PDB file of C-alpha atoms in Angstrom:
ATOM      1  CA  UNK A   1    -110.336  38.949  67.214  1.00 48.00           C
ATOM      2  CA  UNK A   2    -108.575  38.521  70.598  1.00 44.00           C
ATOM      3  CA  UNK A   3    -107.292  34.816  69.167  1.00 47.00           C
ATOM      4  CA  UNK A   4    -106.284  36.476  65.882  1.00 45.00           C
ATOM      5  CA  UNK A   5    -104.235  39.078  67.797  1.00 48.00           C
ATOM      6  CA  UNK A   6    -102.809  36.298  69.450  1.00 48.00           C
ATOM      7  CA  UNK A   7    -101.811  34.168  66.703  1.00 50.00           C
ATOM      8  CA  UNK A   8    -100.307  37.371  64.966  1.00 49.00           C
ATOM      9  CA  UNK A   9     -97.942  38.042  68.015  1.00 49.00           C
ATOM     10  CA  UNK A  10     -97.111  34.016  68.301  1.00 47.00           C
ATOM     11  CA  UNK A  11     -96.053  34.275  64.354  1.00 49.00           C
ATOM     12  CA  UNK A  12     -94.088  37.121  64.798  1.00 54.00           C
ATOM     13  CA  UNK A  13     -92.441  35.424  67.852  1.00 48.00           C
ATOM     14  CA  UNK A  14     -91.658  32.630  66.141  1.00 58.00           C
ATOM     15  CA  UNK A  15     -90.254  34.556  63.100  1.00 59.00           C
ATOM     16  CA  UNK A  16     -88.197  36.279  65.913  1.00 52.00           C
ATOM     17  CA  UNK A  17     -86.802  33.528  66.895  1.00 48.00           C
ATOM     18  CA  UNK A  18     -86.144  32.356  63.931  1.00 57.00           C
ATOM     19  CA  UNK A  19     -84.332  35.324  62.678  1.00 48.00           C
ATOM     20  CA  UNK A  20     -82.306  35.350  66.093  1.00 51.00           C
ATOM     21  CA  UNK A  21     -81.273  31.940  65.489  1.00 50.00           C
ATOM     22  CA  UNK A  22     -80.099  32.091  61.878  1.00 58.00           C
ATOM     23  CA  UNK A  23     -78.251  35.373  62.985  1.00 50.00           C
ATOM     24  CA  UNK A  24     -76.423  33.383  65.785  1.00 57.00           C
ATOM     25  CA  UNK A  25     -75.642  30.909  63.225  1.00 55.00           C
ATOM     26  CA  UNK A  26     -74.190  33.436  60.996  1.00 52.00           C
ATOM     27  CA  UNK A  27     -72.440  34.865  64.038  1.00 65.00           C
ATOM     28  CA  UNK A  28     -70.910  31.564  64.529  1.00 67.00           C
ATOM     29  CA  UNK A  29     -69.969  30.787  61.006  1.00 68.00           C
ATOM     30  CA  UNK A  30     -68.203  34.643  60.982  1.00 75.00           C
ATOM     31  CA  UNK A  31     -66.243  33.539  64.179  1.00 71.00           C
ATOM     32  CA  UNK A  32     -65.029  30.449  63.030  1.00 77.00           C
ATOM     33  CA  UNK A  33     -63.693  32.224  59.755  1.00 77.00           C
ATOM     34  CA  UNK A  34     -62.018  34.727  61.871  1.00 77.00           C
ATOM     35  CA  UNK A  35     -60.357  32.530  64.131  1.00 79.00           C
ATOM     36  CA  UNK A  36     -59.489  30.123  60.883  1.00 82.00           C
ATOM     37  CA  UNK A  37     -58.116  33.113  58.855  1.00 82.00           C
ATOM     38  CA  UNK A  38     -55.955  34.216  62.306  1.00 81.00           C
ATOM     39  CA  UNK A  39     -54.331  30.907  62.154  1.00 84.00           C
ATOM     40  CA  UNK A  40     -53.587  30.796  58.622  1.00 86.00           C
ATOM     41  CA  UNK A  41     -51.900  33.728  59.042  1.00 85.00           C
ATOM     42  CA  UNK A  42     -50.185  32.690  61.687  1.00 85.00           C
ATOM     43  CA  UNK A  43     -48.925  29.746  60.259  1.00 85.00           C
ATOM     44  CA  UNK A  44     -48.006  31.795  57.248  1.00 87.00           C
ATOM     45  CA  UNK A  45     -46.152  34.274  59.115  1.00 89.00           C
ATOM     46  CA  UNK A  46     -44.350  31.458  61.048  1.00 86.00           C
ATOM     47  CA  UNK A  47     -43.384  29.901  57.728  1.00 89.00           C
ATOM     48  CA  UNK A  48     -42.111  33.035  56.105  1.00 92.00           C
ATOM     49  CA  UNK A  49     -39.772  33.416  58.991  1.00 91.00           C
ATOM     50  CA  UNK A  50     -38.290  30.184  58.920  1.00 93.00           C
ATOM     51  CA  UNK A  51     -38.066  30.484  55.173  1.00 94.00           C
ATOM     52  CA  UNK A  52     -35.939  33.554  55.851  1.00 95.00           C
ATOM     53  CA  UNK A  53     -33.460  31.945  58.195  1.00 95.00           C
ATOM     54  CA  UNK A  54     -33.019  29.211  55.700  1.00 97.00           C
ATOM     55  CA  UNK A  55     -32.526  31.693  53.110  1.00 96.00           C
ATOM     56  CA  UNK A  56     -29.674  33.367  54.918  1.00 97.00           C
ATOM     57  CA  UNK A  57     -28.288  30.348  55.947  1.00 98.00           C
ATOM     58  CA  UNK A  58     -28.308  28.987  52.095  1.00 97.00           C
ATOM     59  CA  UNK A  59     -26.325  32.316  51.462  1.00 97.00           C
ATOM     60  CA  UNK A  60     -23.750  32.484  54.105  1.00 97.00           C
ATOM     61  CA  UNK A  61     -22.785  29.023  53.324  1.00 97.00           C
ATOM     62  CA  UNK A  62     -20.945  30.634  50.355  1.00 96.00           C
ATOM     63  CA  UNK A  63     -20.893  34.502  51.610  1.00 97.00           C
ATOM     64  CA  UNK A  64     -19.364  35.499  54.813  1.00 97.00           C
ATOM     65  CA  UNK A  65     -21.818  37.588  56.688  1.00 95.00           C
ATOM     66  CA  UNK A  66     -20.701  41.353  57.430  1.00 91.00           C
ATOM     67  CA  UNK A  67     -22.596  41.694  60.840  1.00 94.00           C
ATOM     68  CA  UNK A  68     -24.433  39.492  63.054  1.00 96.00           C
ATOM     69  CA  UNK A  69     -27.753  39.881  65.241  1.00 95.00           C
ATOM     70  CA  UNK A  70     -25.666  39.709  68.218  1.00 94.00           C
ATOM     71  CA  UNK A  71     -23.134  42.271  67.186  1.00 95.00           C
ATOM     72  CA  UNK A  72     -25.853  44.757  66.140  1.00 94.00           C
ATOM     73  CA  UNK A  73     -27.180  44.106  69.842  1.00 93.00           C
ATOM     74  CA  UNK A  74     -23.830  44.776  71.634  1.00 93.00           C
ATOM     75  CA  UNK A  75     -23.400  47.913  69.465  1.00 93.00           C
ATOM     76  CA  UNK A  76     -26.593  49.245  70.592  1.00 92.00           C
ATOM     77  CA  UNK A  77     -25.658  48.348  74.104  1.00 92.00           C
ATOM     78  CA  UNK A  78     -22.723  50.438  73.874  1.00 92.00           C
ATOM     79  CA  UNK A  79     -24.198  53.287  72.170  1.00 92.00           C
ATOM     80  CA  UNK A  80     -26.772  53.382  74.817  1.00 91.00           C
ATOM     81  CA  UNK A  81     -24.175  53.171  77.453  1.00 88.00           C
ATOM     82  CA  UNK A  82     -22.302  56.314  76.029  1.00 84.00           C
ATOM     83  CA  UNK A  83     -19.825  54.590  74.259  1.00 87.00           C
ATOM     84  CA  UNK A  84     -18.381  54.245  70.953  1.00 82.00           C
ATOM     85  CA  UNK A  85     -20.481  51.946  68.870  1.00 79.00           C
ATOM     86  CA  UNK A  86     -17.787  50.796  67.057  1.00 88.00           C
ATOM     87  CA  UNK A  87     -16.891  47.115  66.847  1.00 95.00           C
ATOM     88  CA  UNK A  88     -13.679  45.326  66.103  1.00 95.00           C
ATOM     89  CA  UNK A  89     -13.818  43.170  63.411  1.00 97.00           C
ATOM     90  CA  UNK A  90     -11.959  41.571  60.796  1.00 96.00           C
ATOM     91  CA  UNK A  91     -13.028  38.415  58.701  1.00 97.00           C
ATOM     92  CA  UNK A  92     -10.148  35.985  57.971  1.00 98.00           C
ATOM     93  CA  UNK A  93     -10.522  32.543  55.840  1.00 98.00           C
ATOM     94  CA  UNK A  94     -10.812  29.561  57.774  1.00 98.00           C
ATOM     95  CA  UNK A  95      -6.850  28.808  56.705  1.00 97.00           C
ATOM     96  CA  UNK A  96      -5.764  31.889  58.235  1.00 98.00           C
ATOM     97  CA  UNK A  97      -7.012  30.855  61.759  1.00 98.00           C
ATOM     98  CA  UNK A  98      -4.517  28.913  63.950  1.00 98.00           C
ATOM     99  CA  UNK A  99      -5.331  25.097  64.270  1.00 98.00           C
ATOM    100  CA  UNK A 100      -4.152  25.616  68.097  1.00 98.00           C
ATOM    101  CA  UNK A 101      -7.535  28.125  68.403  1.00 98.00           C
ATOM    102  CA  UNK A 102      -9.675  25.420  66.518  1.00 98.00           C
ATOM    103  CA  UNK A 103      -8.588  22.552  68.877  1.00 98.00           C
ATOM    104  CA  UNK A 104      -8.855  24.791  71.922  1.00 98.00           C
ATOM    105  CA  UNK A 105     -12.642  26.166  71.127  1.00 98.00           C
ATOM    106  CA  UNK A 106     -13.539  22.538  70.020  1.00 98.00           C
ATOM    107  CA  UNK A 107     -12.144  21.257  73.531  1.00 97.00           C
ATOM    108  CA  UNK A 108     -13.757  24.054  75.743  1.00 96.00           C
ATOM    109  CA  UNK A 109     -16.794  24.450  73.937  1.00 95.00           C
ATOM    110  CA  UNK A 110     -18.212  21.373  72.292  1.00 95.00           C
ATOM    111  CA  UNK A 111     -15.981  18.500  72.468  1.00 92.00           C
ATOM    112  CA  UNK A 112     -18.107  16.213  70.490  1.00 93.00           C
ATOM    113  CA  UNK A 113     -18.630  19.153  67.717  1.00 96.00           C
ATOM    114  CA  UNK A 114     -17.365  16.442  64.678  1.00 93.00           C
ATOM    115  CA  UNK A 115     -19.711  13.754  65.868  1.00 92.00           C
ATOM    116  CA  UNK A 116     -23.131  15.570  66.616  1.00 92.00           C
ATOM    117  CA  UNK A 117     -25.677  16.375  64.412  1.00 91.00           C
ATOM    118  CA  UNK A 118     -25.933  19.965  66.029  1.00 90.00           C
ATOM    119  CA  UNK A 119     -27.637  19.112  69.500  1.00 89.00           C
ATOM    120  CA  UNK A 120     -25.354  17.213  72.100  1.00 83.00           C
ATOM    121  CA  UNK A 121     -28.301  15.885  73.708  1.00 82.00           C
ATOM    122  CA  UNK A 122     -25.866  13.997  76.587  1.00 80.00           C
ATOM    123  CA  UNK A 123     -24.212  17.388  77.033  1.00 73.00           C
ATOM    124  CA  UNK A 124     -27.555  19.241  77.996  1.00 73.00           C
ATOM    125  CA  UNK A 125     -28.493  16.388  80.384  1.00 76.00           C
ATOM    126  CA  UNK A 126     -25.478  16.370  81.971  1.00 76.00           C
ATOM    127  CA  UNK A 127     -25.619  20.365  82.126  1.00 67.00           C
ATOM    128  CA  UNK A 128     -29.172  20.196  83.606  1.00 68.00           C
ATOM    129  CA  UNK A 129     -28.154  17.306  86.104  1.00 73.00           C
ATOM    130  CA  UNK A 130     -25.108  19.708  87.517  1.00 71.00           C
ATOM    131  CA  UNK A 131     -27.174  22.775  87.319  1.00 65.00           C
ATOM    132  CA  UNK A 132     -30.002  21.496  89.195  1.00 71.00           C
ATOM    133  CA  UNK A 133     -27.304  19.966  92.076  1.00 70.00           C
ATOM    134  CA  UNK A 134     -25.854  23.310  92.299  1.00 67.00           C
ATOM    135  CA  UNK A 135     -29.314  25.004  92.267  1.00 67.00           C
ATOM    136  CA  UNK A 136     -27.552  27.932  89.710  1.00 58.00           C
ATOM    137  CA  UNK A 137     -26.749  27.663  86.215  1.00 54.00           C
ATOM    138  CA  UNK A 138     -22.942  26.624  86.271  1.00 49.00           C
ATOM    139  CA  UNK A 139     -22.626  24.825  82.919  1.00 57.00           C
ATOM    140  CA  UNK A 140     -24.460  25.355  79.495  1.00 61.00           C
ATOM    141  CA  UNK A 141     -24.911  22.806  77.108  1.00 73.00           C
ATOM    142  CA  UNK A 142     -25.199  24.558  73.778  1.00 88.00           C
ATOM    143  CA  UNK A 143     -22.666  23.566  71.283  1.00 95.00           C
ATOM    144  CA  UNK A 144     -20.897  25.444  68.886  1.00 97.00           C
ATOM    145  CA  UNK A 145     -23.838  25.297  66.276  1.00 97.00           C
ATOM    146  CA  UNK A 146     -26.356  25.854  68.859  1.00 95.00           C
ATOM    147  CA  UNK A 147     -23.898  29.505  69.615  1.00 95.00           C
ATOM    148  CA  UNK A 148     -23.753  30.145  66.000  1.00 97.00           C
ATOM    149  CA  UNK A 149     -27.073  29.795  65.337  1.00 96.00           C
ATOM    150  CA  UNK A 150     -28.051  32.091  68.447  1.00 94.00           C
ATOM    151  CA  UNK A 151     -25.308  34.884  67.554  1.00 95.00           C
ATOM    152  CA  UNK A 152     -26.348  34.884  63.547  1.00 96.00           C
ATOM    153  CA  UNK A 153     -30.060  35.550  64.288  1.00 94.00           C
ATOM    154  CA  UNK A 154     -31.446  35.798  68.065  1.00 86.00           C
ATOM    155  CA  UNK A 155     -31.436  38.312  70.643  1.00 73.00           C
ATOM    156  CA  UNK A 156     -29.950  37.362  74.178  1.00 69.00           C
ATOM    157  CA  UNK A 157     -33.267  36.815  75.615  1.00 70.00           C
ATOM    158  CA  UNK A 158     -33.909  33.685  77.905  1.00 71.00           C
ATOM    159  CA  UNK A 159     -37.521  31.825  76.970  1.00 74.00           C
ATOM    160  CA  UNK A 160     -38.764  28.487  75.754  1.00 78.00           C
ATOM    161  CA  UNK A 161     -39.964  30.164  72.436  1.00 83.00           C
ATOM    162  CA  UNK A 162     -36.421  31.370  71.692  1.00 83.00           C
ATOM    163  CA  UNK A 163     -34.744  28.510  72.497  1.00 84.00           C
ATOM    164  CA  UNK A 164     -37.270  26.265  70.447  1.00 88.00           C
ATOM    165  CA  UNK A 165     -36.096  28.826  67.213  1.00 92.00           C
ATOM    166  CA  UNK A 166     -32.680  28.390  68.458  1.00 92.00           C
ATOM    167  CA  UNK A 167     -33.103  24.547  67.794  1.00 93.00           C
ATOM    168  CA  UNK A 168     -34.569  24.934  64.577  1.00 94.00           C
ATOM    169  CA  UNK A 169     -32.149  27.249  62.956  1.00 96.00           C
ATOM    170  CA  UNK A 170     -29.289  24.565  64.468  1.00 97.00           C
ATOM    171  CA  UNK A 171     -30.672  21.801  62.443  1.00 96.00           C
ATOM    172  CA  UNK A 172     -30.801  24.130  59.140  1.00 97.00           C
ATOM    173  CA  UNK A 173     -27.113  25.024  59.664  1.00 98.00           C
ATOM    174  CA  UNK A 174     -26.362  21.169  60.362  1.00 97.00           C
ATOM    175  CA  UNK A 175     -28.319  20.444  57.048  1.00 97.00           C
ATOM    176  CA  UNK A 176     -26.302  22.664  54.984  1.00 98.00           C
ATOM    177  CA  UNK A 177     -23.073  23.643  55.846  1.00 98.00           C
ATOM    178  CA  UNK A 178     -20.300  21.495  56.459  1.00 97.00           C
ATOM    179  CA  UNK A 179     -18.398  20.940  60.184  1.00 98.00           C
ATOM    180  CA  UNK A 180     -15.781  23.067  58.588  1.00 98.00           C
ATOM    181  CA  UNK A 181     -17.694  26.263  57.526  1.00 98.00           C
ATOM    182  CA  UNK A 182     -19.536  26.318  60.872  1.00 98.00           C
ATOM    183  CA  UNK A 183     -16.239  26.592  62.780  1.00 98.00           C
ATOM    184  CA  UNK A 184     -15.194  28.744  60.327  1.00 98.00           C
ATOM    185  CA  UNK A 185     -18.213  31.083  60.812  1.00 98.00           C
ATOM    186  CA  UNK A 186     -17.850  30.821  64.838  1.00 98.00           C
ATOM    187  CA  UNK A 187     -14.361  31.523  64.942  1.00 98.00           C
ATOM    188  CA  UNK A 188     -15.323  34.762  62.822  1.00 98.00           C
ATOM    189  CA  UNK A 189     -18.046  36.298  64.823  1.00 98.00           C
ATOM    190  CA  UNK A 190     -17.777  34.803  68.156  1.00 97.00           C
ATOM    191  CA  UNK A 191     -17.310  37.486  71.235  1.00 97.00           C
ATOM    192  CA  UNK A 192     -13.988  37.939  72.638  1.00 97.00           C
ATOM    193  CA  UNK A 193     -14.054  41.317  74.728  1.00 96.00           C
ATOM    194  CA  UNK A 194     -15.639  44.536  75.106  1.00 95.00           C
ATOM    195  CA  UNK A 195     -17.123  45.111  71.549  1.00 95.00           C
ATOM    196  CA  UNK A 196     -14.412  42.469  69.939  1.00 97.00           C
ATOM    197  CA  UNK A 197     -15.857  39.897  67.845  1.00 98.00           C
ATOM    198  CA  UNK A 198     -14.083  37.113  65.718  1.00 98.00           C
ATOM    199  CA  UNK A 199     -10.637  35.197  66.090  1.00 98.00           C
ATOM    200  CA  UNK A 200      -8.683  37.976  64.246  1.00 98.00           C
ATOM    201  CA  UNK A 201      -9.713  41.076  66.147  1.00 98.00           C
ATOM    202  CA  UNK A 202      -9.897  38.933  69.489  1.00 98.00           C
ATOM    203  CA  UNK A 203      -5.853  37.553  68.891  1.00 98.00           C
ATOM    204  CA  UNK A 204      -4.830  41.505  68.180  1.00 98.00           C
ATOM    205  CA  UNK A 205      -6.823  42.862  70.971  1.00 97.00           C
ATOM    206  CA  UNK A 206      -5.566  40.515  73.542  1.00 97.00           C
ATOM    207  CA  UNK A 207      -1.758  39.335  72.209  1.00 97.00           C
ATOM    208  CA  UNK A 208      -1.137  41.552  69.498  1.00 97.00           C
ATOM    209  CA  UNK A 209      -0.743  39.061  66.821  1.00 98.00           C
ATOM    210  CA  UNK A 210      -2.703  37.653  64.335  1.00 98.00           C
ATOM    211  CA  UNK A 211      -5.555  34.943  64.349  1.00 98.00           C
ATOM    212  CA  UNK A 212      -2.895  32.891  62.480  1.00 98.00           C
ATOM    213  CA  UNK A 213       0.126  33.293  64.772  1.00 98.00           C
ATOM    214  CA  UNK A 214      -1.695  32.055  68.060  1.00 98.00           C
ATOM    215  CA  UNK A 215       0.434  29.926  69.845  1.00 98.00           C
ATOM    216  CA  UNK A 216      -1.193  26.928  72.173  1.00 98.00           C
ATOM    217  CA  UNK A 217      -1.152  28.968  75.471  1.00 97.00           C
ATOM    218  CA  UNK A 218      -2.867  32.058  74.157  1.00 98.00           C
ATOM    219  CA  UNK A 219      -5.245  29.859  72.011  1.00 98.00           C
ATOM    220  CA  UNK A 220      -6.320  28.261  75.142  1.00 98.00           C
ATOM    221  CA  UNK A 221      -6.604  31.112  77.100  1.00 98.00           C
ATOM    222  CA  UNK A 222      -8.792  32.763  74.322  1.00 98.00           C
ATOM    223  CA  UNK A 223     -11.192  29.560  74.088  1.00 98.00           C
ATOM    224  CA  UNK A 224     -11.400  29.850  78.036  1.00 98.00           C
ATOM    225  CA  UNK A 225     -12.847  33.498  77.872  1.00 98.00           C
ATOM    226  CA  UNK A 226     -15.710  32.559  75.531  1.00 97.00           C
ATOM    227  CA  UNK A 227     -18.529  31.699  78.166  1.00 94.00           C
ATOM    228  CA  UNK A 228     -17.716  35.662  79.707  1.00 95.00           C
ATOM    229  CA  UNK A 229     -15.578  37.461  77.329  1.00 96.00           C
ATOM    230  CA  UNK A 230     -16.941  40.959  78.307  1.00 96.00           C
ATOM    231  CA  UNK A 231     -15.674  40.023  82.053  1.00 96.00           C
ATOM    232  CA  UNK A 232     -12.594  38.771  81.259  1.00 97.00           C
ATOM    233  CA  UNK A 233     -11.429  41.172  79.028  1.00 96.00           C
ATOM    234  CA  UNK A 234     -11.852  44.019  82.193  1.00 94.00           C
ATOM    235  CA  UNK A 235     -10.815  40.982  84.617  1.00 96.00           C
ATOM    236  CA  UNK A 236      -7.617  39.292  82.933  1.00 93.00           C
ATOM    237  CA  UNK A 237      -6.224  38.076  85.936  1.00 93.00           C
ATOM    238  CA  UNK A 238      -8.886  36.217  86.644  1.00 95.00           C
ATOM    239  CA  UNK A 239      -7.637  32.913  88.945  1.00 96.00           C
ATOM    240  CA  UNK A 240     -11.157  31.496  87.046  1.00 96.00           C
ATOM    241  CA  UNK A 241      -9.968  32.357  83.747  1.00 97.00           C
ATOM    242  CA  UNK A 242      -6.001  30.896  84.584  1.00 97.00           C
ATOM    243  CA  UNK A 243      -7.711  27.837  85.675  1.00 97.00           C
ATOM    244  CA  UNK A 244     -10.196  26.816  82.644  1.00 97.00           C
ATOM    245  CA  UNK A 245      -7.102  27.927  80.246  1.00 97.00           C
ATOM    246  CA  UNK A 246      -5.102  25.153  81.937  1.00 97.00           C
ATOM    247  CA  UNK A 247      -7.600  22.666  81.531  1.00 97.00           C
ATOM    248  CA  UNK A 248      -8.597  23.608  78.021  1.00 97.00           C
ATOM    249  CA  UNK A 249      -4.785  23.499  77.341  1.00 97.00           C
ATOM    250  CA  UNK A 250      -4.321  19.996  78.631  1.00 96.00           C
ATOM    251  CA  UNK A 251      -7.739  18.593  76.947  1.00 96.00           C
ATOM    252  CA  UNK A 252      -6.746  20.352  73.239  1.00 97.00           C
ATOM    253  CA  UNK A 253      -3.789  18.122  72.270  1.00 92.00           C
ATOM    254  CA  UNK A 254      -6.385  15.163  71.727  1.00 93.00           C
ATOM    255  CA  UNK A 255      -8.611  17.489  69.244  1.00 96.00           C
ATOM    256  CA  UNK A 256      -8.636  16.564  65.947  1.00 95.00           C
ATOM    257  CA  UNK A 257     -10.779  19.596  64.377  1.00 96.00           C
ATOM    258  CA  UNK A 258     -12.576  19.606  60.800  1.00 94.00           C
TER     259      UNK A 258
END
């Protein structure tokens, strides 16, 4: 009788071990399936976002954007500061923007604009070395196309993830658009003061003329403002701005815009 009870308990224990092993197997399989689904959903979300960006780039190759992510961010900032959220912005076609401004902006922001494929790796390396030597950020390596990608779609957040997304969008833009269209978009959405966007609004805000009427000195000064447009808007007598404008004025004569 004791042996029979012992065998019964042994059989039950063995069955319990098998059931536990089977349950663990199901649990492991369920976990793997869950992980697989999470990965699939994450990849799908990333691809969908890239398609959304690419679709907008295709659209904006033919149609002008009414606003940008950066404009909306600045509008929200102004409202939060208790100021009017109204932005000054007026789109003008490429032909109605002074050739002097086109030359000045390329000279100031991206000397190799017509030669590179959206990213100037040599300029990035030079900026990195100069910033490392100075111990602070004194020079950026972003091209006009990279700045356009950030202005159109992204926030001002500084992270490797955002920079990676900026590079992807940059190559999308360069694949779809001509250099002429890229420069037209950039000049129409760039920030030129507190709540001031685009060459037309910038020219009228600073010089009381249209973008088409800008002269060489005016264009050089506007291009020199681009790294810190809000600061220079309220510090127009800045010696640094005057020095930078003079440098841009010397460089811009050799630029051949698209």
